[in-house]
Short mmCIF file of C-alpha atoms in Angstrom, two decimals:
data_model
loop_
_atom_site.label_atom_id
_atom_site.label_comp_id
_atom_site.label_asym_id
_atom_site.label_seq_id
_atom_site.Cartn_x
_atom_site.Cartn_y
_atom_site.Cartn_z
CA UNK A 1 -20.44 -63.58 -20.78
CA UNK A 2 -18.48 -61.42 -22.78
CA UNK A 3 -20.16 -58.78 -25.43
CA UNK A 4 -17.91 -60.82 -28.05
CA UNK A 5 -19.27 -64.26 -27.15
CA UNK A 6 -22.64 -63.42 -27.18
CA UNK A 7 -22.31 -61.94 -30.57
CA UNK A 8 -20.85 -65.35 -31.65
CA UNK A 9 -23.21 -67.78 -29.77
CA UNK A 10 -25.96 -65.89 -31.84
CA UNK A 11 -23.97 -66.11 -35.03
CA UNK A 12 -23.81 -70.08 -34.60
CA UNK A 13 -27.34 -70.43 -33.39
CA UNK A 14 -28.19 -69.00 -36.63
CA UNK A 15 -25.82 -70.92 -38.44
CA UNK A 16 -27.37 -74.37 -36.69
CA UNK A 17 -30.67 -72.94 -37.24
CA UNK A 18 -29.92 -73.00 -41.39
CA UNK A 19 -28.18 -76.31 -41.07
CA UNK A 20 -31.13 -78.03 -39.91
CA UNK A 21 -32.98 -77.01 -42.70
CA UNK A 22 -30.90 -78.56 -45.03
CA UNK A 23 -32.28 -82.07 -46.30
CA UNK A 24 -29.50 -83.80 -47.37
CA UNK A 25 -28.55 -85.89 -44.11
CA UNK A 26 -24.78 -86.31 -45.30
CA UNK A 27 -24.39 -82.92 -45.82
CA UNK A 28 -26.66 -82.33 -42.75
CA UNK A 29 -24.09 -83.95 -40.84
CA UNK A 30 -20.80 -83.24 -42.00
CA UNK A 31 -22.07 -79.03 -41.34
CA UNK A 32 -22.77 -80.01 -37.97
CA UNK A 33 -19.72 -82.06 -37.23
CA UNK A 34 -18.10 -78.43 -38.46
CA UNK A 35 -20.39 -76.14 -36.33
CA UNK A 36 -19.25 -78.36 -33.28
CA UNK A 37 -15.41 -78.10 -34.05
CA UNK A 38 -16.21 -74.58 -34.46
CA UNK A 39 -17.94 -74.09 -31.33
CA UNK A 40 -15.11 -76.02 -29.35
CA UNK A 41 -12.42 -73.62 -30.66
CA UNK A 42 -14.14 -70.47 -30.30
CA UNK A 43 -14.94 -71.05 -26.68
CA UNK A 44 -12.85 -74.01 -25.62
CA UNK A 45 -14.83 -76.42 -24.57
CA UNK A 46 -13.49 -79.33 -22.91
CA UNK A 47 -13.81 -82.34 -25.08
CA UNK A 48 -12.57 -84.68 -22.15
CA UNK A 49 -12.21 -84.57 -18.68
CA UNK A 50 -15.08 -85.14 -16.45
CA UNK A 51 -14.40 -82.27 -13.97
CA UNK A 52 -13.72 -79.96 -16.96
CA UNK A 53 -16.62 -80.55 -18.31
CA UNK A 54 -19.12 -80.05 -15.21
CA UNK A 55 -17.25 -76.69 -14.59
CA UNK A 56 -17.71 -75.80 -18.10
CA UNK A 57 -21.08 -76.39 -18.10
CA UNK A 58 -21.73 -74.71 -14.73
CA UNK A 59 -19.91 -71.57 -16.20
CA UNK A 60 -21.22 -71.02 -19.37
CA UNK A 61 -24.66 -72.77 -19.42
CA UNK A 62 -26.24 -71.10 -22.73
CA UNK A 63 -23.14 -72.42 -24.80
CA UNK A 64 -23.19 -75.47 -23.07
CA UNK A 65 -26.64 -75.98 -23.73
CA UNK A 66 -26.10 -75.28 -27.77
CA UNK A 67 -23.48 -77.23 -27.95
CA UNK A 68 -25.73 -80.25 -26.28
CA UNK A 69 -28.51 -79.39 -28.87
CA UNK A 70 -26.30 -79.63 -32.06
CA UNK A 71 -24.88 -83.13 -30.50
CA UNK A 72 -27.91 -84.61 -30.20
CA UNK A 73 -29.32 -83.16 -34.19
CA UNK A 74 -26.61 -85.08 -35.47
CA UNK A 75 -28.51 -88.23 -34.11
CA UNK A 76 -31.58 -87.14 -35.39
#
């Protein structure tokens, strides 16, 4: 992974790490829904596409991983 990327994944592992503290669950949610969009444009990540997908997640496991973790918050 790139210097750049890994200066970013921290940056929005931060970021989720402040949204989750808010208590508001709309608000909660709608940050999230914009950390995700965020997180799909700055390292293009496949929204669709089975194949896509699996060789995203084989390539860049730590984002991948991230990106599964602020999915799943939004259910919490």
């Amino acid at each position: 992974m790139r210097e750049e990327d890994k200066k970013n994944l921290e940056a929005l592992q931060e970021r989720f790490t402040e949204i989750k503290a808010c208590q508001n669950r709309k608000i909660r949610g709608d940050r999230l829904d914009g950390l995700l969009t965020d997180m799909e444009s700055a390292f293009d990540i496949p929204r669709r596409g089975h194949l896509r997908i699996e060789a995203f997640k084989i390539a860049f496991p730590d984002i991948w991983s991230l990106y599964k973790t602020i999915t799943n918050e939004r259910w919490a």
